[in-house]
Amino acid sequence: AIFVKTDVSEAPDVRRLVQSTVERFRCLHVLVNNTGIVKSRGPRLVHETDESTYTKTMDDNVKSVFLGCKYAVEQFRRQNLDSVGNKHAVLDHNLPIGLEVAWVCGFK
């Protein structure tokens, strides 16, 4: 195993994470997108949410999944792999309204 300090909302960090993994293990077999944050306790109304909280939450919860897929898929294609699975974060089970989302996307 290796540790690669990564801000999953930053493209250069995610790219470096994938590259470091491939350099160490010569390939990438799996991508697990399992990050998630909630910056406030309990539900918050939209008019009570500041833009910086919204941006940080979307970057960590949504953009990170995109970036993980983007750089992992580039490597998977080089290895002739053709699918990625994404599952929601465990944190969703503790939210007032859990997002029960799981999907598999194919690419060619």
mmCIF file with all atom_site columns, C-alpha atoms in Angstrom:
data_model
loop_
_atom_site.group_PDB
_atom_site.id
_atom_site.type_symbol
_atom_site.label_atom_id
_atom_site.label_alt_id
_atom_site.label_comp_id
_atom_site.label_asym_id
_atom_site.label_entity_id
_atom_site.label_seq_id
_atom_site.pdbx_PDB_ins_code
_atom_site.Cartn_x
_atom_site.Cartn_y
_atom_site.Cartn_z
_atom_site.occupancy
_atom_site.B_iso_or_equiv
_atom_site.pdbx_formal_charge
_atom_site.auth_seq_id
_atom_site.auth_comp_id
_atom_site.auth_asym_id
_atom_site.auth_atom_id
_atom_site.pdbx_PDB_model_num
ATOM 1   C CA . ALA A 1 1   ? 0.000   0.000  0.000   1.00 0.00 ? 1   ALA A CA 1
ATOM 2   C CA . ILE A 1 2   ? 1.051   3.597  -0.505  1.00 0.00 ? 2   ILE A CA 1
ATOM 3   C CA . PHE A 1 3   ? -0.166  6.913  0.885   1.00 0.00 ? 3   PHE A CA 1
ATOM 4   C CA . VAL A 1 4   ? -0.576  9.838  -1.494  1.00 0.00 ? 4   VAL A CA 1
ATOM 5   C CA . LYS A 1 5   ? -1.811  13.036 0.125   1.00 0.00 ? 5   LYS A CA 1
ATOM 6   C CA . THR A 1 6   ? -4.561  14.222 -2.231  1.00 0.00 ? 6   THR A CA 1
ATOM 7   C CA . ASP A 1 7   ? -7.120  17.009 -2.336  1.00 0.00 ? 7   ASP A CA 1
ATOM 8   C CA . VAL A 1 8   ? -9.744  15.170 -4.389  1.00 0.00 ? 8   VAL A CA 1
ATOM 9   C CA . SER A 1 9   ? -11.263 18.469 -5.532  1.00 0.00 ? 9   SER A CA 1
ATOM 10  C CA . GLU A 1 10  ? -8.026  19.500 -7.283  1.00 0.00 ? 10  GLU A CA 1
ATOM 11  C CA . ALA A 1 11  ? -7.272  18.032 -10.731 1.00 0.00 ? 11  ALA A CA 1
ATOM 12  C CA . PRO A 1 12  ? -3.449  18.048 -10.392 1.00 0.00 ? 12  PRO A CA 1
ATOM 13  C CA . ASP A 1 13  ? -3.699  16.153 -7.095  1.00 0.00 ? 13  ASP A CA 1
ATOM 14  C CA . VAL A 1 14  ? -6.032  13.497 -8.507  1.00 0.00 ? 14  VAL A CA 1
ATOM 15  C CA . ARG A 1 15  ? -3.869  13.073 -11.599 1.00 0.00 ? 15  ARG A CA 1
ATOM 16  C CA . ARG A 1 16  ? -0.799  12.653 -9.360  1.00 0.00 ? 16  ARG A CA 1
ATOM 17  C CA . LEU A 1 17  ? -2.690  10.080 -7.254  1.00 0.00 ? 17  LEU A CA 1
ATOM 18  C CA . VAL A 1 18  ? -3.411  7.924  -10.309 1.00 0.00 ? 18  VAL A CA 1
ATOM 19  C CA . GLN A 1 19  ? 0.118   8.378  -11.674 1.00 0.00 ? 19  GLN A CA 1
ATOM 20  C CA . SER A 1 20  ? 1.698   7.463  -8.325  1.00 0.00 ? 20  SER A CA 1
ATOM 21  C CA . THR A 1 21  ? -0.438  4.347  -8.089  1.00 0.00 ? 21  THR A CA 1
ATOM 22  C CA . VAL A 1 22  ? 0.495   3.220  -11.601 1.00 0.00 ? 22  VAL A CA 1
ATOM 23  C CA . GLU A 1 23  ? 4.189   3.956  -11.005 1.00 0.00 ? 23  GLU A CA 1
ATOM 24  C CA . ARG A 1 24  ? 4.168   1.869  -7.812  1.00 0.00 ? 24  ARG A CA 1
ATOM 25  C CA . PHE A 1 25  ? 1.932   -1.044 -8.913  1.00 0.00 ? 25  PHE A CA 1
ATOM 26  C CA . ARG A 1 26  ? 2.335   -0.845 -12.738 1.00 0.00 ? 26  ARG A CA 1
ATOM 27  C CA . CYS A 1 27  ? -1.454  -0.696 -13.251 1.00 0.00 ? 27  CYS A CA 1
ATOM 28  C CA . LEU A 1 28  ? -4.738  0.487  -11.771 1.00 0.00 ? 28  LEU A CA 1
ATOM 29  C CA . HIS A 1 29  ? -7.413  -2.115 -11.070 1.00 0.00 ? 29  HIS A CA 1
ATOM 30  C CA . VAL A 1 30  ? -10.104 -0.194 -9.215  1.00 0.00 ? 30  VAL A CA 1
ATOM 31  C CA . LEU A 1 31  ? -11.295 3.309  -8.423  1.00 0.00 ? 31  LEU A CA 1
ATOM 32  C CA . VAL A 1 32  ? -13.336 3.915  -5.275  1.00 0.00 ? 32  VAL A CA 1
ATOM 33  C CA . ASN A 1 33  ? -14.978 7.327  -5.183  1.00 0.00 ? 33  ASN A CA 1
ATOM 34  C CA . ASN A 1 34  ? -16.015 7.522  -1.547  1.00 0.00 ? 34  ASN A CA 1
ATOM 35  C CA . THR A 1 35  ? -15.600 11.025 -0.291  1.00 0.00 ? 35  THR A CA 1
ATOM 36  C CA . GLY A 1 36  ? -18.209 13.316 1.140   1.00 0.00 ? 36  GLY A CA 1
ATOM 37  C CA . ILE A 1 37  ? -18.563 16.272 3.445   1.00 0.00 ? 37  ILE A CA 1
ATOM 38  C CA . VAL A 1 38  ? -21.349 18.142 5.187   1.00 0.00 ? 38  VAL A CA 1
ATOM 39  C CA . LYS A 1 39  ? -20.256 21.523 6.506   1.00 0.00 ? 39  LYS A CA 1
ATOM 40  C CA . SER A 1 40  ? -23.250 22.158 8.770   1.00 0.00 ? 40  SER A CA 1
ATOM 41  C CA . ARG A 1 41  ? -25.191 20.210 11.371  1.00 0.00 ? 41  ARG A CA 1
ATOM 42  C CA . GLY A 1 42  ? -28.710 19.359 10.294  1.00 0.00 ? 42  GLY A CA 1
ATOM 43  C CA . PRO A 1 43  ? -30.606 20.532 7.239   1.00 0.00 ? 43  PRO A CA 1
ATOM 44  C CA . ARG A 1 44  ? -29.965 24.062 6.068   1.00 0.00 ? 44  ARG A CA 1
ATOM 45  C CA . LEU A 1 45  ? -32.279 26.154 3.941   1.00 0.00 ? 45  LEU A CA 1
ATOM 46  C CA . VAL A 1 46  ? -30.909 27.383 0.647   1.00 0.00 ? 46  VAL A CA 1
ATOM 47  C CA . HIS A 1 47  ? -31.207 31.052 1.636   1.00 0.00 ? 47  HIS A CA 1
ATOM 48  C CA . GLU A 1 48  ? -29.155 30.312 4.776   1.00 0.00 ? 48  GLU A CA 1
ATOM 49  C CA . THR A 1 49  ? -26.299 28.685 2.849   1.00 0.00 ? 49  THR A CA 1
ATOM 50  C CA . ASP A 1 50  ? -23.376 30.854 1.797   1.00 0.00 ? 50  ASP A CA 1
ATOM 51  C CA . GLU A 1 51  ? -21.769 30.363 -1.597  1.00 0.00 ? 51  GLU A CA 1
ATOM 52  C CA . SER A 1 52  ? -18.410 29.223 -0.212  1.00 0.00 ? 52  SER A CA 1
ATOM 53  C CA . THR A 1 53  ? -20.099 26.376 1.705   1.00 0.00 ? 53  THR A CA 1
ATOM 54  C CA . TYR A 1 54  ? -22.002 25.358 -1.428  1.00 0.00 ? 54  TYR A CA 1
ATOM 55  C CA . THR A 1 55  ? -18.852 25.471 -3.573  1.00 0.00 ? 55  THR A CA 1
ATOM 56  C CA . LYS A 1 56  ? -16.748 23.457 -1.098  1.00 0.00 ? 56  LYS A CA 1
ATOM 57  C CA . THR A 1 57  ? -19.513 20.856 -0.714  1.00 0.00 ? 57  THR A CA 1
ATOM 58  C CA . MET A 1 58  ? -19.987 20.467 -4.484  1.00 0.00 ? 58  MET A CA 1
ATOM 59  C CA . ASP A 1 59  ? -16.229 20.321 -5.108  1.00 0.00 ? 59  ASP A CA 1
ATOM 60  C CA . ASP A 1 60  ? -15.713 17.589 -2.517  1.00 0.00 ? 60  ASP A CA 1
ATOM 61  C CA . ASN A 1 61  ? -18.910 15.613 -3.168  1.00 0.00 ? 61  ASN A CA 1
ATOM 62  C CA . VAL A 1 62  ? -19.375 15.944 -6.947  1.00 0.00 ? 62  VAL A CA 1
ATOM 63  C CA . LYS A 1 63  ? -16.304 17.371 -8.670  1.00 0.00 ? 63  LYS A CA 1
ATOM 64  C CA . SER A 1 64  ? -14.101 14.806 -6.924  1.00 0.00 ? 64  SER A CA 1
ATOM 65  C CA . VAL A 1 65  ? -16.085 11.946 -8.491  1.00 0.00 ? 65  VAL A CA 1
ATOM 66  C CA . PHE A 1 66  ? -15.703 13.524 -11.930 1.00 0.00 ? 66  PHE A CA 1
ATOM 67  C CA . LEU A 1 67  ? -11.949 14.003 -11.465 1.00 0.00 ? 67  LEU A CA 1
ATOM 68  C CA . GLY A 1 68  ? -11.457 10.496 -10.114 1.00 0.00 ? 68  GLY A CA 1
ATOM 69  C CA . CYS A 1 69  ? -13.295 9.023  -13.083 1.00 0.00 ? 69  CYS A CA 1
ATOM 70  C CA . LYS A 1 70  ? -11.510 11.282 -15.561 1.00 0.00 ? 70  LYS A CA 1
ATOM 71  C CA . TYR A 1 71  ? -7.995  10.246 -14.586 1.00 0.00 ? 71  TYR A CA 1
ATOM 72  C CA . ALA A 1 72  ? -8.788  6.629  -13.728 1.00 0.00 ? 72  ALA A CA 1
ATOM 73  C CA . VAL A 1 73  ? -10.628 6.130  -17.034 1.00 0.00 ? 73  VAL A CA 1
ATOM 74  C CA . GLU A 1 74  ? -7.612  7.440  -18.956 1.00 0.00 ? 74  GLU A CA 1
ATOM 75  C CA . GLN A 1 75  ? -5.530  4.728  -17.276 1.00 0.00 ? 75  GLN A CA 1
ATOM 76  C CA . PHE A 1 76  ? -8.233  2.056  -17.584 1.00 0.00 ? 76  PHE A CA 1
ATOM 77  C CA . ARG A 1 77  ? -8.427  2.665  -21.336 1.00 0.00 ? 77  ARG A CA 1
ATOM 78  C CA . ARG A 1 78  ? -4.669  2.148  -21.631 1.00 0.00 ? 78  ARG A CA 1
ATOM 79  C CA . GLN A 1 79  ? -5.209  -1.177 -19.850 1.00 0.00 ? 79  GLN A CA 1
ATOM 80  C CA . ASN A 1 80  ? -8.242  -2.114 -22.013 1.00 0.00 ? 80  ASN A CA 1
ATOM 81  C CA . LEU A 1 81  ? -10.688 -1.987 -19.092 1.00 0.00 ? 81  LEU A CA 1
ATOM 82  C CA . ASP A 1 82  ? -14.150 -0.681 -19.898 1.00 0.00 ? 82  ASP A CA 1
ATOM 83  C CA . SER A 1 83  ? -16.270 0.145  -16.850 1.00 0.00 ? 83  SER A CA 1
ATOM 84  C CA . VAL A 1 84  ? -16.327 2.129  -13.613 1.00 0.00 ? 84  VAL A CA 1
ATOM 85  C CA . GLY A 1 85  ? -18.708 1.783  -10.690 1.00 0.00 ? 85  GLY A CA 1
ATOM 86  C CA . ASN A 1 86  ? -19.574 4.663  -8.379  1.00 0.00 ? 86  ASN A CA 1
ATOM 87  C CA . LYS A 1 87  ? -21.326 4.309  -5.052  1.00 0.00 ? 87  LYS A CA 1
ATOM 88  C CA . HIS A 1 88  ? -22.579 7.019  -2.765  1.00 0.00 ? 88  HIS A CA 1
ATOM 89  C CA . ALA A 1 89  ? -20.654 7.889  0.380   1.00 0.00 ? 89  ALA A CA 1
ATOM 90  C CA . VAL A 1 90  ? -21.409 6.151  3.667   1.00 0.00 ? 90  VAL A CA 1
ATOM 91  C CA . LEU A 1 91  ? -22.198 9.596  5.051   1.00 0.00 ? 91  LEU A CA 1
ATOM 92  C CA . ASP A 1 92  ? -25.434 9.624  3.033   1.00 0.00 ? 92  ASP A CA 1
ATOM 93  C CA . HIS A 1 93  ? -26.943 7.138  5.480   1.00 0.00 ? 93  HIS A CA 1
ATOM 94  C CA . ASN A 1 94  ? -26.749 9.765  8.229   1.00 0.00 ? 94  ASN A CA 1
ATOM 95  C CA . LEU A 1 95  ? -28.385 12.598 6.310   1.00 0.00 ? 95  LEU A CA 1
ATOM 96  C CA . PRO A 1 96  ? -32.059 13.488 6.824   1.00 0.00 ? 96  PRO A CA 1
ATOM 97  C CA . ILE A 1 97  ? -32.691 12.610 3.199   1.00 0.00 ? 97  ILE A CA 1
ATOM 98  C CA . GLY A 1 98  ? -30.127 10.028 2.097   1.00 0.00 ? 98  GLY A CA 1
ATOM 99  C CA . LEU A 1 99  ? -29.099 9.968  -1.505  1.00 0.00 ? 99  LEU A CA 1
ATOM 100 C CA . GLU A 1 100 ? -29.400 6.332  -2.471  1.00 0.00 ? 100 GLU A CA 1
ATOM 101 C CA . VAL A 1 101 ? -27.449 6.486  -5.695  1.00 0.00 ? 101 VAL A CA 1
ATOM 102 C CA . ALA A 1 102 ? -25.336 3.825  -7.303  1.00 0.00 ? 102 ALA A CA 1
ATOM 103 C CA . TRP A 1 103 ? -24.592 3.547  -10.976 1.00 0.00 ? 103 TRP A CA 1
ATOM 104 C CA . VAL A 1 104 ? -22.235 1.943  -13.408 1.00 0.00 ? 104 VAL A CA 1
ATOM 105 C CA . CYS A 1 105 ? -21.099 3.820  -16.466 1.00 0.00 ? 105 CYS A CA 1
ATOM 106 C CA . GLY A 1 106 ? -19.424 2.280  -19.469 1.00 0.00 ? 106 GLY A CA 1
ATOM 107 C CA . PHE A 1 107 ? -17.057 4.005  -21.831 1.00 0.00 ? 107 PHE A CA 1
ATOM 108 C CA . LYS A 1 108 ? -15.451 3.172  -25.129 1.00 0.00 ? 108 LYS A CA 1
#
